[in-house]
CSV table of C-alpha atoms in Angstrom, one decimal:
chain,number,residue,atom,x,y,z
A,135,UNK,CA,130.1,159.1,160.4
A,136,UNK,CA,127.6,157.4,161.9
A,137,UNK,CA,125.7,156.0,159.1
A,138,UNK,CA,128.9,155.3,157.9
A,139,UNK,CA,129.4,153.1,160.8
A,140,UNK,CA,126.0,151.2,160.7
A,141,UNK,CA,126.6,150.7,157.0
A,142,UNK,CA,130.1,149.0,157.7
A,143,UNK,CA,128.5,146.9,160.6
A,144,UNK,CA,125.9,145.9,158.3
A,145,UNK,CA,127.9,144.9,155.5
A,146,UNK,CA,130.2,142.9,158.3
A,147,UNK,CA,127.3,141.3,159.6
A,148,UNK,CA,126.1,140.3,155.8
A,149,UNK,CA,129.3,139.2,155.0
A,150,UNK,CA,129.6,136.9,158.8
A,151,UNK,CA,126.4,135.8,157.4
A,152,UNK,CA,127.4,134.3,154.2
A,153,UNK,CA,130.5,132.8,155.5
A,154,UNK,CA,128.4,130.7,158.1
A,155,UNK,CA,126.1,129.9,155.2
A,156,UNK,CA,129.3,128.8,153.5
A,157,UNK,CA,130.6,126.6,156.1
A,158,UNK,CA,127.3,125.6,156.8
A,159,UNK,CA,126.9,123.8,153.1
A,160,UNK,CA,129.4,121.5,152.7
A,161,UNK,CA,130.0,119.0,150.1
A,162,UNK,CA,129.1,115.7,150.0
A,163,UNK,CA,131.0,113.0,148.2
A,164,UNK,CA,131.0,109.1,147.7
A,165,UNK,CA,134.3,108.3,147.4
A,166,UNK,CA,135.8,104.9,145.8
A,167,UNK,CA,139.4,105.3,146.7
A,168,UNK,CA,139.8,103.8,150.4
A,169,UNK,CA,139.4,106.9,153.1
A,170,UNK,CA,143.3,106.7,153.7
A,171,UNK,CA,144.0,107.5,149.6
A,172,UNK,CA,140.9,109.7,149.9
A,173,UNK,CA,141.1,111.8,153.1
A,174,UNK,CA,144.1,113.5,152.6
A,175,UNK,CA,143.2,114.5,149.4
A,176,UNK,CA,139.6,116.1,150.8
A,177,UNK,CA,141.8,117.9,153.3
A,178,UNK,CA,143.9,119.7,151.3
A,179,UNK,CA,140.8,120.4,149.1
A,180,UNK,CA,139.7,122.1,152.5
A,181,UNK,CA,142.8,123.9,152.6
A,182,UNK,CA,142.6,125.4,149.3
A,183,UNK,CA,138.9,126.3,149.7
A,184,UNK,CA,137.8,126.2,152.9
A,185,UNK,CA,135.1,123.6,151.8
A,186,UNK,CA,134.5,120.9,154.3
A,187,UNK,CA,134.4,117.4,152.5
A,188,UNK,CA,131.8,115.3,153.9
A,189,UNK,CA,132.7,111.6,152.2
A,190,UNK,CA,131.6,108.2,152.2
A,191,UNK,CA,133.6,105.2,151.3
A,192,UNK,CA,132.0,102.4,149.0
A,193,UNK,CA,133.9,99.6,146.7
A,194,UNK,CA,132.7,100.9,143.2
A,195,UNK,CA,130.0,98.3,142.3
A,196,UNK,CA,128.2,99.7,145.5
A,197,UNK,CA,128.6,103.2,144.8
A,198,UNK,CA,127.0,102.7,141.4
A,199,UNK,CA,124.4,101.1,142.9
A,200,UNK,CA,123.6,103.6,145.2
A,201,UNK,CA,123.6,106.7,142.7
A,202,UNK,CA,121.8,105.2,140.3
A,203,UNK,CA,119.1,104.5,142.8
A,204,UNK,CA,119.3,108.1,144.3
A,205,UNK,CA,118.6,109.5,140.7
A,206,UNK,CA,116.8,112.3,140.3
A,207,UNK,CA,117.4,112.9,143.9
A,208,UNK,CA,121.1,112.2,144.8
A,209,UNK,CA,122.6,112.7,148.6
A,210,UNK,CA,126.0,113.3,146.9
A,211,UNK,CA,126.8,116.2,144.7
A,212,UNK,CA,130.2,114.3,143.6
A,213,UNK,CA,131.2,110.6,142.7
A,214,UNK,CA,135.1,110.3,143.4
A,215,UNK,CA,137.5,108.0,142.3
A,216,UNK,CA,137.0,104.3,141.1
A,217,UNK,CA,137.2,102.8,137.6
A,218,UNK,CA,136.8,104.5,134.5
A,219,UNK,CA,134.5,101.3,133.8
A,220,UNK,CA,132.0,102.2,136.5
A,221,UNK,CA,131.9,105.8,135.4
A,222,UNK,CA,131.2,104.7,131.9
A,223,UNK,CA,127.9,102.6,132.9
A,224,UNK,CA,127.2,105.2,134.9
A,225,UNK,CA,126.5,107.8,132.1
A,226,UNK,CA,124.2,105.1,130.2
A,227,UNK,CA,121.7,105.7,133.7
A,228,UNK,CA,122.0,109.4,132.8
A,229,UNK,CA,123.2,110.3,136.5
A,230,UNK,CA,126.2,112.7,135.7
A,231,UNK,CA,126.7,116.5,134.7
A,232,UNK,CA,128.8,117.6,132.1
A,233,UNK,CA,131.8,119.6,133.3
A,234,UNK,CA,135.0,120.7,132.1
A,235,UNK,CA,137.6,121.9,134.3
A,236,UNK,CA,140.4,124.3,133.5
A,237,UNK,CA,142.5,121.1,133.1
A,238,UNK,CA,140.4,119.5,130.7
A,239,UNK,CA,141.9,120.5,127.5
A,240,UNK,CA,145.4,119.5,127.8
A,241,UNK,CA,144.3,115.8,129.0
A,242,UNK,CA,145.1,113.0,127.0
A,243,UNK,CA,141.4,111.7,125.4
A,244,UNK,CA,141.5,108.1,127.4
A,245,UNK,CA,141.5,110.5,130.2
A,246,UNK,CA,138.1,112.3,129.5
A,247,UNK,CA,134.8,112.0,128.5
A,248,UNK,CA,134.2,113.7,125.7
A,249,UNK,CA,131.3,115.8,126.9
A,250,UNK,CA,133.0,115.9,130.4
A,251,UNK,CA,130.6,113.7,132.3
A,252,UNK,CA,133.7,112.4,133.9
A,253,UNK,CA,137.2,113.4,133.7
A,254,UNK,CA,140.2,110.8,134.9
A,255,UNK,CA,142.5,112.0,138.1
A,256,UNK,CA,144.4,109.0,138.0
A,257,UNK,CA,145.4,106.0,136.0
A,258,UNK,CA,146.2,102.9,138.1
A,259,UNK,CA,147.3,99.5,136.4
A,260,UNK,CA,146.3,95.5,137.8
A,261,UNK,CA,149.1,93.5,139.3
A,262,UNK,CA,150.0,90.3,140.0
A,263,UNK,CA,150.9,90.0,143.7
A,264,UNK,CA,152.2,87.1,145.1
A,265,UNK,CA,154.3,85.7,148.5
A,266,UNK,CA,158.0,85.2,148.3
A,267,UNK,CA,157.8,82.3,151.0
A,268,UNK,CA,155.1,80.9,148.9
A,269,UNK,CA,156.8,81.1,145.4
A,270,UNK,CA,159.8,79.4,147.3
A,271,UNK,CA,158.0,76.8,148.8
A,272,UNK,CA,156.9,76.1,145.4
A,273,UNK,CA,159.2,76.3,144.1
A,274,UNK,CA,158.0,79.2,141.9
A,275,UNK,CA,159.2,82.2,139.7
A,276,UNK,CA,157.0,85.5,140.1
A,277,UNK,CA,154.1,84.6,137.5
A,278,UNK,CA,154.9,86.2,134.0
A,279,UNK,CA,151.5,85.1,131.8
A,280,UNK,CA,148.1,84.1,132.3
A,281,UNK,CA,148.8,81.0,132.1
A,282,UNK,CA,151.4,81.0,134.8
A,283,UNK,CA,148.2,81.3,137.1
A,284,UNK,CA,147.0,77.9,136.5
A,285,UNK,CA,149.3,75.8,137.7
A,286,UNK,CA,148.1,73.8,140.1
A,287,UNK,CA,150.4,74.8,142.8
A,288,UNK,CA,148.0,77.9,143.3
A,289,UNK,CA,144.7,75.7,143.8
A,290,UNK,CA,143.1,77.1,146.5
A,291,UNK,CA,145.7,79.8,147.3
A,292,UNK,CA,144.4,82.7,145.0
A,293,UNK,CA,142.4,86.1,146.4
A,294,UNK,CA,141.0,88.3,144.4
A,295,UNK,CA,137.8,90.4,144.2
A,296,UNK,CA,134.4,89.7,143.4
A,297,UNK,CA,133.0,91.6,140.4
A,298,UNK,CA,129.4,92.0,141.6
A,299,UNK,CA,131.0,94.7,144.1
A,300,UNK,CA,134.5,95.3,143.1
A,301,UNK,CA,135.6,97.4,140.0
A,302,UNK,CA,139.0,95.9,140.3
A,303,UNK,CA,137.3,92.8,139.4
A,304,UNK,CA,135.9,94.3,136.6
A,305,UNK,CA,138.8,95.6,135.2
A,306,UNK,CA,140.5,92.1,135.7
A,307,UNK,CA,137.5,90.6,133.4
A,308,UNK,CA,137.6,93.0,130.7
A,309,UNK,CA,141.9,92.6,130.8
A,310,UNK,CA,141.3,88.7,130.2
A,311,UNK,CA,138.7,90.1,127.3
A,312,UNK,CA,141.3,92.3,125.9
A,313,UNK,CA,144.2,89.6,125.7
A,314,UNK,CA,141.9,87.4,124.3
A,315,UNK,CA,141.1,90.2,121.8
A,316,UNK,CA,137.5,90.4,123.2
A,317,UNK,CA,136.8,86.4,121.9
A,318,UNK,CA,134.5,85.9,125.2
A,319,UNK,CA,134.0,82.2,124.8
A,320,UNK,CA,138.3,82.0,125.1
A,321,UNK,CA,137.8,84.7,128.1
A,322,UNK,CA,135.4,83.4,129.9
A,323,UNK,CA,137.0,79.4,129.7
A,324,UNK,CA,140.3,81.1,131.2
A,325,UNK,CA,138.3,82.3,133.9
A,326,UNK,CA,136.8,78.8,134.5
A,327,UNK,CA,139.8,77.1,134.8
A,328,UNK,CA,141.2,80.1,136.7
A,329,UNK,CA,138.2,80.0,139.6
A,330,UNK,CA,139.3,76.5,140.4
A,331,UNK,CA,142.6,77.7,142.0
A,332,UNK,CA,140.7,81.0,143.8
A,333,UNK,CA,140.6,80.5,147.7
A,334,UNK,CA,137.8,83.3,147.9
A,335,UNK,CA,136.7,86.4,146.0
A,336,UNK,CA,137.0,89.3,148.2
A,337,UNK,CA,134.2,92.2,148.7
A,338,UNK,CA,136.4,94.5,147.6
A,339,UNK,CA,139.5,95.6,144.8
A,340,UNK,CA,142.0,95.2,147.8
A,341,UNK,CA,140.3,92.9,150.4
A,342,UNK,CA,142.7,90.2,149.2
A,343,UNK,CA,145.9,92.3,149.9
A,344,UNK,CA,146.4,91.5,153.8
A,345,UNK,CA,146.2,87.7,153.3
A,346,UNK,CA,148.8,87.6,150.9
A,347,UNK,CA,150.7,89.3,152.2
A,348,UNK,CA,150.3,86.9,155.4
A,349,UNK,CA,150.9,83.8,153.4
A,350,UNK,CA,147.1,83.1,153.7
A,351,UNK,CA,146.8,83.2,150.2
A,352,UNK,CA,149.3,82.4,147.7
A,353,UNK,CA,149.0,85.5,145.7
A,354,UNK,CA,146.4,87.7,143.9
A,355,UNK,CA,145.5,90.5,140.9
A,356,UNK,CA,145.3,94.2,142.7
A,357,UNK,CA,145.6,97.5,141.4
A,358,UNK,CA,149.3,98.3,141.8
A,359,UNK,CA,148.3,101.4,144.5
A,360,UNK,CA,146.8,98.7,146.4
A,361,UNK,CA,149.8,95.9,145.7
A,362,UNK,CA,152.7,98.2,146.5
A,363,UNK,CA,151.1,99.5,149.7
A,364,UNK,CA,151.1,96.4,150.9
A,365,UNK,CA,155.0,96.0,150.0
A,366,UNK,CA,155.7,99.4,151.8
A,367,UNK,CA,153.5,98.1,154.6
A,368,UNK,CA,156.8,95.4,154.9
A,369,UNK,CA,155.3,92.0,153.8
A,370,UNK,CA,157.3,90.2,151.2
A,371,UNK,CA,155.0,90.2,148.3
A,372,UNK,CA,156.5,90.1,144.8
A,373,UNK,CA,154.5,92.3,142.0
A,374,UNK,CA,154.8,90.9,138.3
A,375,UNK,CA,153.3,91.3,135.2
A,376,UNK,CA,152.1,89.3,132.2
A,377,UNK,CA,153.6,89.3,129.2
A,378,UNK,CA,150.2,88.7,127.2
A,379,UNK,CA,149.4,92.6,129.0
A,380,UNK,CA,147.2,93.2,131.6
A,381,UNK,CA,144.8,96.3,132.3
A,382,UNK,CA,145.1,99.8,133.5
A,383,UNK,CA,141.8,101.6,134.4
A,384,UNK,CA,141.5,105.9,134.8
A,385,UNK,CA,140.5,106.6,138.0
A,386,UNK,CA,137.4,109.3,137.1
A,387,UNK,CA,135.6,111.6,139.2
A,388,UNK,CA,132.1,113.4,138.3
A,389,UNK,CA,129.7,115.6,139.3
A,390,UNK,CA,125.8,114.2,139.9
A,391,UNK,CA,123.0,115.3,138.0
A,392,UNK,CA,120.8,117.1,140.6
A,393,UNK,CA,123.7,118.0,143.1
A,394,UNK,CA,122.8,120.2,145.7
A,395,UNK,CA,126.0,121.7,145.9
A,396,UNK,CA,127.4,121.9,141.9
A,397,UNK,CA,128.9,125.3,142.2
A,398,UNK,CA,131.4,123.3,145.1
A,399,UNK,CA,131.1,119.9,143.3
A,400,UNK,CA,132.8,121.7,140.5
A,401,UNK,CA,135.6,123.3,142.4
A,402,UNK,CA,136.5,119.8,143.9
A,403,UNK,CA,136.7,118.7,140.0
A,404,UNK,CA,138.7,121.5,139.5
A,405,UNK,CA,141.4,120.5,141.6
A,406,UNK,CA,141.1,116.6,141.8
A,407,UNK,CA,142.2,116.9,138.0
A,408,UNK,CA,144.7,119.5,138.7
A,409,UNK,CA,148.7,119.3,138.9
A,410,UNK,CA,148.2,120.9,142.6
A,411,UNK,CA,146.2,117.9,143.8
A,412,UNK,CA,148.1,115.1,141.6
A,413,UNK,CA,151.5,116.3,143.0
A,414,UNK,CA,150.3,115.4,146.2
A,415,UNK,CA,149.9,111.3,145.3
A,416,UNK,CA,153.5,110.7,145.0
A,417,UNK,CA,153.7,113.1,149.0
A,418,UNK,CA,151.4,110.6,150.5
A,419,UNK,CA,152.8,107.7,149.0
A,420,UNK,CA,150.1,106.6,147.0
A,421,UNK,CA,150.7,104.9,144.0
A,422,UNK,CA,148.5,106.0,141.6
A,423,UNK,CA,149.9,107.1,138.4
A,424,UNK,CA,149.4,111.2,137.4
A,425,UNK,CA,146.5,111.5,135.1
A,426,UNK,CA,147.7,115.4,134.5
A,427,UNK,CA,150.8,115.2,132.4
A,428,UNK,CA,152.3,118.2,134.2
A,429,UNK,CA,153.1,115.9,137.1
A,430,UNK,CA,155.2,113.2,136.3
A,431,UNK,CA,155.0,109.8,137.9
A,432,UNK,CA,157.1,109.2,141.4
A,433,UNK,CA,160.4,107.7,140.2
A,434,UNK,CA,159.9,104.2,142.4
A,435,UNK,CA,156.8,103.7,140.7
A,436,UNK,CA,157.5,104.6,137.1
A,437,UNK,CA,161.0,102.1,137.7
A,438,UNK,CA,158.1,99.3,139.0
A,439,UNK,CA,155.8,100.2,135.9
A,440,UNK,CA,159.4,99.7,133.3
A,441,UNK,CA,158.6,97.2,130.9
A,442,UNK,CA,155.0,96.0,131.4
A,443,UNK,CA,152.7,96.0,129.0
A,444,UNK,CA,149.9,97.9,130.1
A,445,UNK,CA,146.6,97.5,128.3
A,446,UNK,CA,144.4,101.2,128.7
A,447,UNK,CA,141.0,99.7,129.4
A,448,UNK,CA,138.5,101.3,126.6
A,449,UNK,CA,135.8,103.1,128.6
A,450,UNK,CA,133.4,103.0,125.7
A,451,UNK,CA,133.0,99.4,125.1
A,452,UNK,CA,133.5,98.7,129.3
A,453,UNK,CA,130.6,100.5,129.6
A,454,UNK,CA,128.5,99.3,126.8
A,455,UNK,CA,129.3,96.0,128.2
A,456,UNK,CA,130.1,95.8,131.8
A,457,UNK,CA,126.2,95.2,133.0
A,458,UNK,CA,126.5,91.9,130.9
A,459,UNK,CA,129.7,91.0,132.0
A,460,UNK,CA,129.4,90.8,135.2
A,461,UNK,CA,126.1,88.6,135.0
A,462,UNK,CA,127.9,86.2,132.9
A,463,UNK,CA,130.8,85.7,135.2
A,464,UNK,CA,128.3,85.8,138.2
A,465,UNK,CA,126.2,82.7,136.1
A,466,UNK,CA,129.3,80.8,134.9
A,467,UNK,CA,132.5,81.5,136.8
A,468,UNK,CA,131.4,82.5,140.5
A,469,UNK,CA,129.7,78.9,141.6
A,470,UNK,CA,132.2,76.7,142.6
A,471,UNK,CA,133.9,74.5,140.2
């Protein structure tokens, strides 16, 4: 009996051991989302698994940044959230892990990478959000092309992000491309005339959402999470979309090459792609849509969503492009007009 009892305190005290060892490693993420879509998430992650969610919140253009220059050595074991575009020039620096969670398989193909170095968690489609007291001063309708963004009644009164640190302003770019049918001389002479009626590009997707909303700015293109926030938020905003189309980008998460922690990296995959975690949007009233197709999109949303034409932005050629993109529109559209 008495061995007996040493053997069962030594197995408690081995076991005590590796729980502290557990809780003493926890997992370290950059996240993209903003830390009120984010947290929440991360804490019913912690919930589930008892794995404490260290995060860090950068706009998606930094974030890339950051893990490309921590390659080989990252401080993050998990990039979460952001663009599908940023996630796709991510895997020409060779800086993800292939995974495949259980939920994988019965994803829709837009929504993964093939080889699983990232798999979508969301899909979130650009807006156009502007003020009701400044459509009626103007008298305005909500804009329903393009083109409707030109008039001059908006010089000076547009906010939207810049796309040398904002994947929203990426995603905006390659929607002009993809109306334009990728013709980038026609693209990029819409964005011309279009930077001549831009108050200020914004450091990041959603930096232009507050000023709108107070009338500062006129309106603005947003990611609808970040558009009909703003609207719950009680401004009086008005969210349209073109006829022409305008993009929708997955919102991706991945796993670093080199993570310190894979083994809890992959567990957060696990259940960022899952039904469990994507059920939960719609609960904390944010607006992104289900990338899982068990979960079906929150009724109020999916009424907002009736009738736009949605254009799925194509990962492969955002990728293969983005890098040159965004130093065109830097050279040509940023400098004042």
């Amino acid at each position: 009996m008495r061995l007996l009892r040493s053997v069962l305190l030594a197995l408690a005290g081995w076991l005590t051991g590796v729980a502290v060892a557990q809780a003493a490693d926890p997992l370290n993420v950059y996240t993209i989302w903003p830390e009120n879509y984010a947290r929440p998430m991360f804490q019913e992650f912690e919930k589930q698994t008892g794995i404490k969610v260290n995060f860090l919140r950068f706009s998606s253009g930094e974030a890339l940044s950051r893990v490309i220059a921590e390659k080989g050595n990252p401080r993050v074991d998990v990039l979460f959230g952001g663009p599908v575009e940023t996630f796709a020039a991510g895997i020409k620096e060779g800086i993800f892990e292939s995974y495949k969670s259980p939920s994988f398989a019965k994803l829709p193909a837009r929504f993964k990478h093939a080889d699983g170095q990232w798999t979508a968690i969301a899909d979130d489609p650009l807006v156009f959000m502007t003020n009701a007291a400044f459509l009626k001063a103007n008298n305005l309708k909500p804009p329903a092309s393009w083109d409707d963004l030109l008039n001059p009644a908006y010089k000076g009164m547009l906010q939207m992000a810049d796309a040398r640190t904002s994947g929203t302003a990426v995603t905006r770019i390659f929607s002009v491309l993809e109306v334009n049918h990728r013709d980038e001389d026609k693209a990029f002479a819409y964005l011309k005339k279009l930077r001549k009626n831009v108050q200020v590009y914004t450091k990041s997707g959603g930096g232009g959402t507050l000023p709108v909303g107070l009338g500062q700015a006129g309106g603005g293109i947003f990611f609808i999470v970040d558009a009909l926030e703003t609207k719950a938020k009680g401004y009086d905003v008005v969210v349209s979309f073109p006829k022409e189309g305008i993009g929708s980008s997955a919102e991706a998460i991945a796993l670093l090459k080199g993570a310190k922690n894979p083994e809890a990296g992959k567990k957060l995959i696990d259940f960022a792609t899952s039904a469990a975690m994507q059920s939960k949007l719609a609960e904390y009233k944010v607006n992104f849509v289900p990338a899982n197709p068990d979960v079906k999109t929150e009724a109020s949303l999916a009424e907002v969503l009736k009738g736009a034409n949605i254009i799925p932005i194509d990962d492969g050629y955002a990728g293969a492009n983005r890098k040159r993109i965004v130093e065109r529109w830097v050279k040509e559209v940023l400098p004042e007009q």
